[in-house]
mmCIF file of C-alpha atoms in Angstrom:
data_model
loop_
_atom_site.group_PDB
_atom_site.id
_atom_site.type_symbol
_atom_site.label_atom_id
_atom_site.label_comp_id
_atom_site.label_asym_id
_atom_site.label_seq_id
_atom_site.Cartn_x
_atom_site.Cartn_y
_atom_site.Cartn_z
ATOM 1 C CA UNK A 93 59.053 -182.981 -163.209
ATOM 2 C CA UNK A 94 57.898 -185.212 -160.356
ATOM 3 C CA UNK A 95 61.403 -186.264 -158.819
ATOM 4 C CA UNK A 96 60.756 -188.899 -156.382
ATOM 5 C CA UNK A 97 63.697 -190.214 -153.879
ATOM 6 C CA UNK A 98 64.343 -192.275 -150.956
ATOM 7 C CA UNK A 99 67.430 -190.473 -150.253
ATOM 8 C CA UNK A 100 67.710 -189.172 -146.753
ATOM 9 C CA UNK A 101 68.862 -185.230 -147.373
ATOM 10 C CA UNK A 102 69.640 -184.981 -143.424
ATOM 11 C CA UNK A 103 72.380 -187.621 -143.894
ATOM 12 C CA UNK A 104 74.920 -185.060 -145.243
ATOM 13 C CA UNK A 105 76.495 -188.167 -147.299
ATOM 14 C CA UNK A 106 77.390 -188.483 -151.063
ATOM 15 C CA UNK A 107 73.771 -189.743 -151.980
ATOM 16 C CA UNK A 108 71.934 -186.215 -150.304
ATOM 17 C CA UNK A 109 74.788 -184.040 -151.549
ATOM 18 C CA UNK A 110 74.127 -185.778 -155.200
ATOM 19 C CA UNK A 111 70.519 -185.258 -154.849
ATOM 20 C CA UNK A 112 70.310 -182.066 -153.687
ATOM 21 C CA UNK A 113 72.396 -180.525 -156.190
ATOM 22 C CA UNK A 114 70.769 -182.515 -158.801
ATOM 23 C CA UNK A 115 67.421 -180.802 -158.068
ATOM 24 C CA UNK A 116 69.175 -177.499 -157.820
ATOM 25 C CA UNK A 117 70.739 -177.717 -161.345
ATOM 26 C CA UNK A 118 67.561 -178.987 -162.953
ATOM 27 C CA UNK A 119 65.561 -175.919 -161.245
ATOM 28 C CA UNK A 120 68.422 -173.662 -162.216
ATOM 29 C CA UNK A 121 68.188 -175.029 -165.917
ATOM 30 C CA UNK A 122 64.197 -173.669 -166.104
ATOM 31 C CA UNK A 123 62.355 -176.736 -165.227
ATOM 32 C CA UNK A 124 59.662 -176.953 -162.667
ATOM 33 C CA UNK A 125 60.029 -179.482 -159.890
ATOM 34 C CA UNK A 126 58.022 -181.141 -157.331
ATOM 35 C CA UNK A 127 60.151 -183.167 -155.024
ATOM 36 C CA UNK A 128 58.528 -186.035 -152.968
ATOM 37 C CA UNK A 129 61.217 -187.479 -150.480
ATOM 38 C CA UNK A 130 61.423 -188.294 -146.833
ATOM 39 C CA UNK A 131 61.650 -185.819 -144.266
ATOM 40 C CA UNK A 132 59.930 -183.009 -142.555
ATOM 41 C CA UNK A 133 59.157 -179.375 -143.307
ATOM 42 C CA UNK A 134 62.361 -178.691 -141.036
ATOM 43 C CA UNK A 135 64.605 -180.340 -142.941
ATOM 44 C CA UNK A 136 64.648 -177.952 -145.748
ATOM 45 C CA UNK A 137 62.192 -175.159 -145.960
ATOM 46 C CA UNK A 138 61.712 -174.994 -150.030
ATOM 47 C CA UNK A 139 58.303 -175.085 -151.638
ATOM 48 C CA UNK A 140 59.611 -177.622 -154.411
ATOM 49 C CA UNK A 141 59.766 -180.337 -151.428
ATOM 50 C CA UNK A 142 56.983 -182.577 -150.264
ATOM 51 C CA UNK A 143 58.200 -184.366 -147.415
ATOM 52 C CA UNK A 144 56.293 -187.966 -146.678
ATOM 53 C CA UNK A 145 56.680 -189.735 -142.945
ATOM 54 C CA UNK A 146 58.663 -192.848 -142.523
ATOM 55 C CA UNK A 147 59.755 -195.059 -139.720
ATOM 56 C CA UNK A 148 63.255 -194.133 -139.065
ATOM 57 C CA UNK A 149 63.998 -197.836 -137.762
ATOM 58 C CA UNK A 150 66.839 -199.834 -138.938
ATOM 59 C CA UNK A 151 65.596 -202.567 -141.850
ATOM 60 C CA UNK A 152 62.240 -200.742 -141.480
ATOM 61 C CA UNK A 153 63.063 -197.323 -142.968
ATOM 62 C CA UNK A 154 63.653 -198.669 -146.280
ATOM 63 C CA UNK A 155 60.524 -200.337 -146.642
ATOM 64 C CA UNK A 156 58.516 -197.878 -144.864
ATOM 65 C CA UNK A 157 59.887 -194.932 -147.258
ATOM 66 C CA UNK A 158 59.114 -197.203 -150.310
ATOM 67 C CA UNK A 159 55.416 -197.743 -149.485
ATOM 68 C CA UNK A 160 54.709 -193.988 -148.512
ATOM 69 C CA UNK A 161 56.810 -192.631 -151.416
ATOM 70 C CA UNK A 162 54.562 -194.954 -153.674
ATOM 71 C CA UNK A 163 51.129 -193.877 -152.061
ATOM 72 C CA UNK A 164 51.908 -190.225 -152.298
ATOM 73 C CA UNK A 165 53.366 -190.723 -155.695
ATOM 74 C CA UNK A 166 49.807 -191.702 -156.844
ATOM 75 C CA UNK A 167 48.479 -188.364 -155.270
ATOM 76 C CA UNK A 168 50.667 -186.298 -156.967
ATOM 77 C CA UNK A 169 50.666 -188.132 -160.225
ATOM 78 C CA UNK A 170 46.627 -187.473 -160.471
ATOM 79 C CA UNK A 171 47.001 -183.563 -158.766
ATOM 80 C CA UNK A 172 49.995 -182.521 -160.770
ATOM 81 C CA UNK A 173 50.228 -184.486 -164.091
ATOM 82 C CA UNK A 174 53.769 -183.781 -164.519
ATOM 83 C CA UNK A 175 55.644 -184.214 -168.034
ATOM 84 C CA UNK A 176 57.916 -186.716 -166.742
ATOM 85 C CA UNK A 177 58.921 -188.492 -163.698
ATOM 86 C CA UNK A 178 62.345 -188.966 -162.399
ATOM 87 C CA UNK A 179 63.063 -191.090 -159.548
ATOM 88 C CA UNK A 180 65.810 -193.155 -157.505
ATOM 89 C CA UNK A 181 65.051 -196.081 -154.944
ATOM 90 C CA UNK A 182 61.434 -196.258 -155.179
ATOM 91 C CA UNK A 183 60.694 -199.566 -156.256
ATOM 92 C CA UNK A 184 57.193 -199.494 -158.417
ATOM 93 C CA UNK A 185 57.545 -195.696 -159.614
ATOM 94 C CA UNK A 186 57.854 -196.516 -163.154
ATOM 95 C CA UNK A 187 55.409 -199.230 -162.847
ATOM 96 C CA UNK A 188 52.694 -196.215 -161.204
ATOM 97 C CA UNK A 189 54.230 -193.763 -164.137
ATOM 98 C CA UNK A 190 53.542 -196.129 -166.969
ATOM 99 C CA UNK A 191 50.270 -196.764 -165.564
ATOM 100 C CA UNK A 192 49.239 -193.034 -165.673
ATOM 101 C CA UNK A 193 50.729 -192.795 -169.020
ATOM 102 C CA UNK A 194 53.841 -190.677 -167.841
ATOM 103 C CA UNK A 195 57.099 -191.422 -169.231
ATOM 104 C CA UNK A 196 59.849 -191.584 -166.319
ATOM 105 C CA UNK A 197 63.429 -191.820 -166.009
ATOM 106 C CA UNK A 198 65.125 -194.193 -163.421
ATOM 107 C CA UNK A 199 68.592 -193.427 -161.986
ATOM 108 C CA UNK A 200 70.884 -196.186 -161.296
ATOM 109 C CA UNK A 201 73.904 -195.145 -159.140
ATOM 110 C CA UNK A 202 74.515 -198.314 -157.940
ATOM 111 C CA UNK A 203 73.475 -202.049 -157.493
ATOM 112 C CA UNK A 204 71.594 -202.192 -153.935
ATOM 113 C CA UNK A 205 71.855 -206.036 -154.005
ATOM 114 C CA UNK A 206 75.292 -206.163 -155.003
ATOM 115 C CA UNK A 207 76.198 -203.709 -152.163
ATOM 116 C CA UNK A 208 74.090 -205.923 -149.655
ATOM 117 C CA UNK A 209 75.863 -208.804 -150.702
ATOM 118 C CA UNK A 210 79.352 -207.162 -149.981
ATOM 119 C CA UNK A 211 78.527 -205.551 -146.905
ATOM 120 C CA UNK A 212 75.723 -207.827 -145.315
ATOM 121 C CA UNK A 213 76.293 -211.228 -146.555
ATOM 122 C CA UNK A 214 74.224 -213.004 -143.770
ATOM 123 C CA UNK A 215 71.503 -210.821 -144.660
ATOM 124 C CA UNK A 216 72.038 -211.154 -147.838
ATOM 125 C CA UNK A 217 71.838 -215.090 -147.544
ATOM 126 C CA UNK A 218 68.263 -214.929 -146.428
ATOM 127 C CA UNK A 219 67.183 -212.048 -148.477
ATOM 128 C CA UNK A 220 69.063 -212.127 -151.637
ATOM 129 C CA UNK A 221 65.961 -213.116 -154.067
ATOM 130 C CA UNK A 222 63.797 -210.616 -152.736
ATOM 131 C CA UNK A 223 66.502 -207.919 -153.256
ATOM 132 C CA UNK A 224 67.322 -208.993 -156.934
ATOM 133 C CA UNK A 225 63.587 -208.883 -157.175
ATOM 134 C CA UNK A 226 63.570 -205.708 -155.959
ATOM 135 C CA UNK A 227 65.787 -204.112 -158.187
ATOM 136 C CA UNK A 228 64.604 -205.761 -161.193
ATOM 137 C CA UNK A 229 61.087 -204.363 -160.612
ATOM 138 C CA UNK A 230 62.516 -200.812 -159.647
ATOM 139 C CA UNK A 231 63.583 -200.435 -163.200
ATOM 140 C CA UNK A 232 60.542 -202.295 -164.936
ATOM 141 C CA UNK A 233 58.260 -199.595 -166.429
ATOM 142 C CA UNK A 234 61.011 -197.103 -166.717
ATOM 143 C CA UNK A 235 61.093 -195.024 -169.942
ATOM 144 C CA UNK A 236 64.694 -194.589 -169.712
ATOM 145 C CA UNK A 237 67.363 -195.468 -166.942
ATOM 146 C CA UNK A 238 70.359 -193.286 -166.363
ATOM 147 C CA UNK A 239 73.566 -195.086 -165.341
ATOM 148 C CA UNK A 240 76.497 -193.345 -163.758
ATOM 149 C CA UNK A 241 78.902 -195.688 -165.110
ATOM 150 C CA UNK A 242 79.076 -198.259 -168.033
ATOM 151 C CA UNK A 243 79.747 -201.259 -165.390
ATOM 152 C CA UNK A 244 76.603 -200.773 -164.029
ATOM 153 C CA UNK A 245 74.851 -200.271 -167.479
ATOM 154 C CA UNK A 246 76.191 -203.951 -167.889
ATOM 155 C CA UNK A 247 75.379 -205.380 -164.795
ATOM 156 C CA UNK A 248 71.760 -204.107 -165.156
ATOM 157 C CA UNK A 249 71.435 -205.702 -168.406
ATOM 158 C CA UNK A 250 73.206 -208.992 -167.516
ATOM 159 C CA UNK A 251 72.066 -209.620 -164.052
ATOM 160 C CA UNK A 252 68.426 -208.114 -164.057
ATOM 161 C CA UNK A 253 67.051 -207.967 -167.305
ATOM 162 C CA UNK A 254 67.248 -204.275 -168.216
ATOM 163 C CA UNK A 255 67.687 -203.553 -171.755
ATOM 164 C CA UNK A 256 70.713 -201.340 -172.957
ATOM 165 C CA UNK A 257 68.565 -200.016 -175.046
ATOM 166 C CA UNK A 258 66.896 -197.794 -172.838
ATOM 167 C CA UNK A 259 69.933 -196.700 -170.814
ATOM 168 C CA UNK A 260 72.201 -193.863 -171.044
ATOM 169 C CA UNK A 261 75.723 -193.663 -169.013
ATOM 170 C CA UNK A 262 76.170 -189.975 -167.741
ATOM 171 C CA UNK A 263 78.951 -190.271 -165.132
ATOM 172 C CA UNK A 264 78.524 -188.390 -161.848
ATOM 173 C CA UNK A 265 79.348 -184.856 -162.239
ATOM 174 C CA UNK A 266 80.554 -181.759 -160.393
ATOM 175 C CA UNK A 267 79.215 -178.014 -159.162
ATOM 176 C CA UNK A 268 82.023 -176.265 -161.054
ATOM 177 C CA UNK A 269 80.995 -172.802 -159.443
ATOM 178 C CA UNK A 270 82.040 -174.738 -156.012
ATOM 179 C CA UNK A 271 84.594 -176.925 -157.113
ATOM 180 C CA UNK A 272 86.908 -174.356 -158.934
ATOM 181 C CA UNK A 273 90.516 -173.776 -159.408
ATOM 182 C CA UNK A 274 92.488 -172.646 -156.199
ATOM 183 C CA UNK A 275 95.802 -171.626 -155.154
ATOM 184 C CA UNK A 276 97.733 -174.720 -153.984
ATOM 185 C CA UNK A 277 100.008 -173.102 -151.464
ATOM 186 C CA UNK A 278 97.192 -171.207 -149.698
ATOM 187 C CA UNK A 279 95.163 -174.136 -149.331
ATOM 188 C CA UNK A 280 98.106 -176.257 -147.901
ATOM 189 C CA UNK A 281 98.516 -173.762 -145.344
ATOM 190 C CA UNK A 282 95.081 -173.274 -144.563
ATOM 191 C CA UNK A 283 94.728 -177.109 -143.696
ATOM 192 C CA UNK A 284 98.260 -177.395 -142.132
ATOM 193 C CA UNK A 285 99.777 -179.641 -145.014
ATOM 194 C CA UNK A 286 103.242 -179.996 -145.494
ATOM 195 C CA UNK A 287 104.415 -178.143 -148.519
ATOM 196 C CA UNK A 288 106.758 -180.844 -149.938
ATOM 197 C CA UNK A 289 104.623 -183.685 -149.610
ATOM 198 C CA UNK A 290 102.361 -185.138 -152.815
ATOM 199 C CA UNK A 291 98.861 -186.076 -151.090
ATOM 200 C CA UNK A 292 96.203 -188.401 -152.228
ATOM 201 C CA UNK A 293 92.632 -187.711 -151.079
ATOM 202 C CA UNK A 294 89.555 -189.370 -150.594
ATOM 203 C CA UNK A 295 86.383 -187.665 -150.307
ATOM 204 C CA UNK A 296 83.382 -189.988 -149.110
ATOM 205 C CA UNK A 297 81.737 -192.792 -147.118
ATOM 206 C CA UNK A 298 84.122 -195.770 -146.110
ATOM 207 C CA UNK A 299 82.457 -198.708 -147.730
ATOM 208 C CA UNK A 300 83.919 -201.601 -149.060
ATOM 209 C CA UNK A 301 83.774 -200.908 -152.929
ATOM 210 C CA UNK A 302 85.585 -197.942 -152.609
ATOM 211 C CA UNK A 303 88.767 -199.741 -152.347
ATOM 212 C CA UNK A 304 90.314 -197.680 -149.534
ATOM 213 C CA UNK A 305 92.285 -200.838 -148.067
ATOM 214 C CA UNK A 306 94.157 -201.176 -151.381
ATOM 215 C CA UNK A 307 94.920 -197.334 -151.075
ATOM 216 C CA UNK A 308 96.592 -197.658 -148.067
ATOM 217 C CA UNK A 309 98.446 -200.690 -149.158
ATOM 218 C CA UNK A 310 99.583 -198.630 -151.890
ATOM 219 C CA UNK A 311 100.763 -195.669 -149.904
ATOM 220 C CA UNK A 312 102.617 -198.390 -147.619
ATOM 221 C CA UNK A 313 104.459 -199.931 -150.681
ATOM 222 C CA UNK A 314 105.179 -196.435 -151.736
ATOM 223 C CA UNK A 315 106.782 -195.612 -148.540
ATOM 224 C CA UNK A 316 108.622 -198.972 -148.548
ATOM 225 C CA UNK A 317 110.192 -198.104 -151.742
ATOM 226 C CA UNK A 318 111.681 -194.844 -150.320
ATOM 227 C CA UNK A 319 109.455 -192.385 -151.308
ATOM 228 C CA UNK A 320 108.715 -190.516 -147.779
ATOM 229 C CA UNK A 321 107.259 -187.568 -149.039
ATOM 230 C CA UNK A 322 103.615 -188.640 -149.500
ATOM 231 C CA UNK A 323 100.270 -188.521 -147.570
ATOM 232 C CA UNK A 324 97.067 -189.484 -147.819
ATOM 233 C CA UNK A 325 93.906 -187.764 -146.495
ATOM 234 C CA UNK A 326 90.779 -189.612 -145.870
ATOM 235 C CA UNK A 327 87.572 -187.404 -145.399
ATOM 236 C CA UNK A 328 84.732 -188.780 -144.227
ATOM 237 C CA UNK A 329 82.966 -191.598 -142.328
ATOM 238 C CA UNK A 330 81.567 -195.036 -142.458
ATOM 239 C CA UNK A 331 81.812 -198.737 -141.009
ATOM 240 C CA UNK A 332 85.158 -199.427 -142.195
ATOM 241 C CA UNK A 333 87.010 -196.594 -140.246
ATOM 242 C CA UNK A 334 87.952 -198.926 -137.550
ATOM 243 C CA UNK A 335 89.504 -201.611 -139.553
ATOM 244 C CA UNK A 336 91.004 -198.781 -141.742
ATOM 245 C CA UNK A 337 92.505 -197.305 -138.834
ATOM 246 C CA UNK A 338 93.853 -200.556 -137.425
ATOM 247 C CA UNK A 339 95.586 -201.183 -140.957
ATOM 248 C CA UNK A 340 97.146 -197.654 -140.850
ATOM 249 C CA UNK A 341 98.877 -198.414 -137.164
ATOM 250 C CA UNK A 342 99.637 -201.895 -138.291
ATOM 251 C CA UNK A 343 101.815 -200.783 -141.363
ATOM 252 C CA UNK A 344 103.134 -197.403 -139.149
ATOM 253 C CA UNK A 345 101.668 -195.015 -141.401
ATOM 254 C CA UNK A 346 100.324 -192.591 -138.813
ATOM 255 C CA UNK A 347 102.679 -190.051 -140.294
ATOM 256 C CA UNK A 348 101.398 -190.942 -143.676
ATOM 257 C CA UNK A 349 97.526 -191.353 -143.403
ATOM 258 C CA UNK A 350 95.334 -189.137 -141.747
ATOM 259 C CA UNK A 351 91.776 -189.444 -141.022
ATOM 260 C CA UNK A 352 89.800 -186.003 -141.236
ATOM 261 C CA UNK A 353 86.316 -187.116 -140.522
ATOM 262 C CA UNK A 354 83.330 -185.258 -141.866
ATOM 263 C CA UNK A 355 83.671 -182.209 -143.892
ATOM 264 C CA UNK A 356 81.007 -179.924 -144.484
ATOM 265 C CA UNK A 357 79.824 -179.873 -148.477
ATOM 266 C CA UNK A 358 81.210 -176.332 -149.088
ATOM 267 C CA UNK A 359 84.414 -177.163 -147.370
ATOM 268 C CA UNK A 360 85.267 -180.030 -149.619
ATOM 269 C CA UNK A 361 86.815 -177.734 -152.111
#
């Protein structure tokens, strides 16, 4: 398998965890992988990984990764002659694989054009048509497309002309060795949590589509109805953190909503 991804594995975010776990589990299942991704040999010393250079400059990073990964991909398609290409976030990967007569699987874990529209409306107003073209091109040539939800599958079909016939929905999973049942009381004591509270937890990046404002609203409504023994743990970081903190303060929920910051992946369970 030639695995090609534009994910920054140094970021320690959901996308990098997902990427590294998928590589690890595919290798554990007995597949031979060559992995192309941005970075340097200092990032992760693993013979499966082939790192490509990129411009780590805002707005240019994505373009430079896309271009360089495509060039390196041609080289490894010729040298390795893989049985299949698995890719994420590389615009012409499917087209290149088809040109070499090699089947490819594209991963769709989100719609970048839609994310840009939500997070950066001014940027989207200028670059929207190009972003939509990029999204459509990303899946052009793919033999199969793996969607992490039915909603993404429908969106690709309705907005980007991706046939549902080539799509499979495979929801995100977990590493069952790491995420295993543990003693609740022991975990609460270790984290200093109230034994009597009912807790709601979130782990991830604070993005607009996560609905964390709705979660905070729900905590506030629950408290107003007289349920004081409720807590919310927000683990992670993101552009919306300051806005969410202001929301918590405005609703006097400081004793019920806690911002825990980043957590190492192994500590999340």
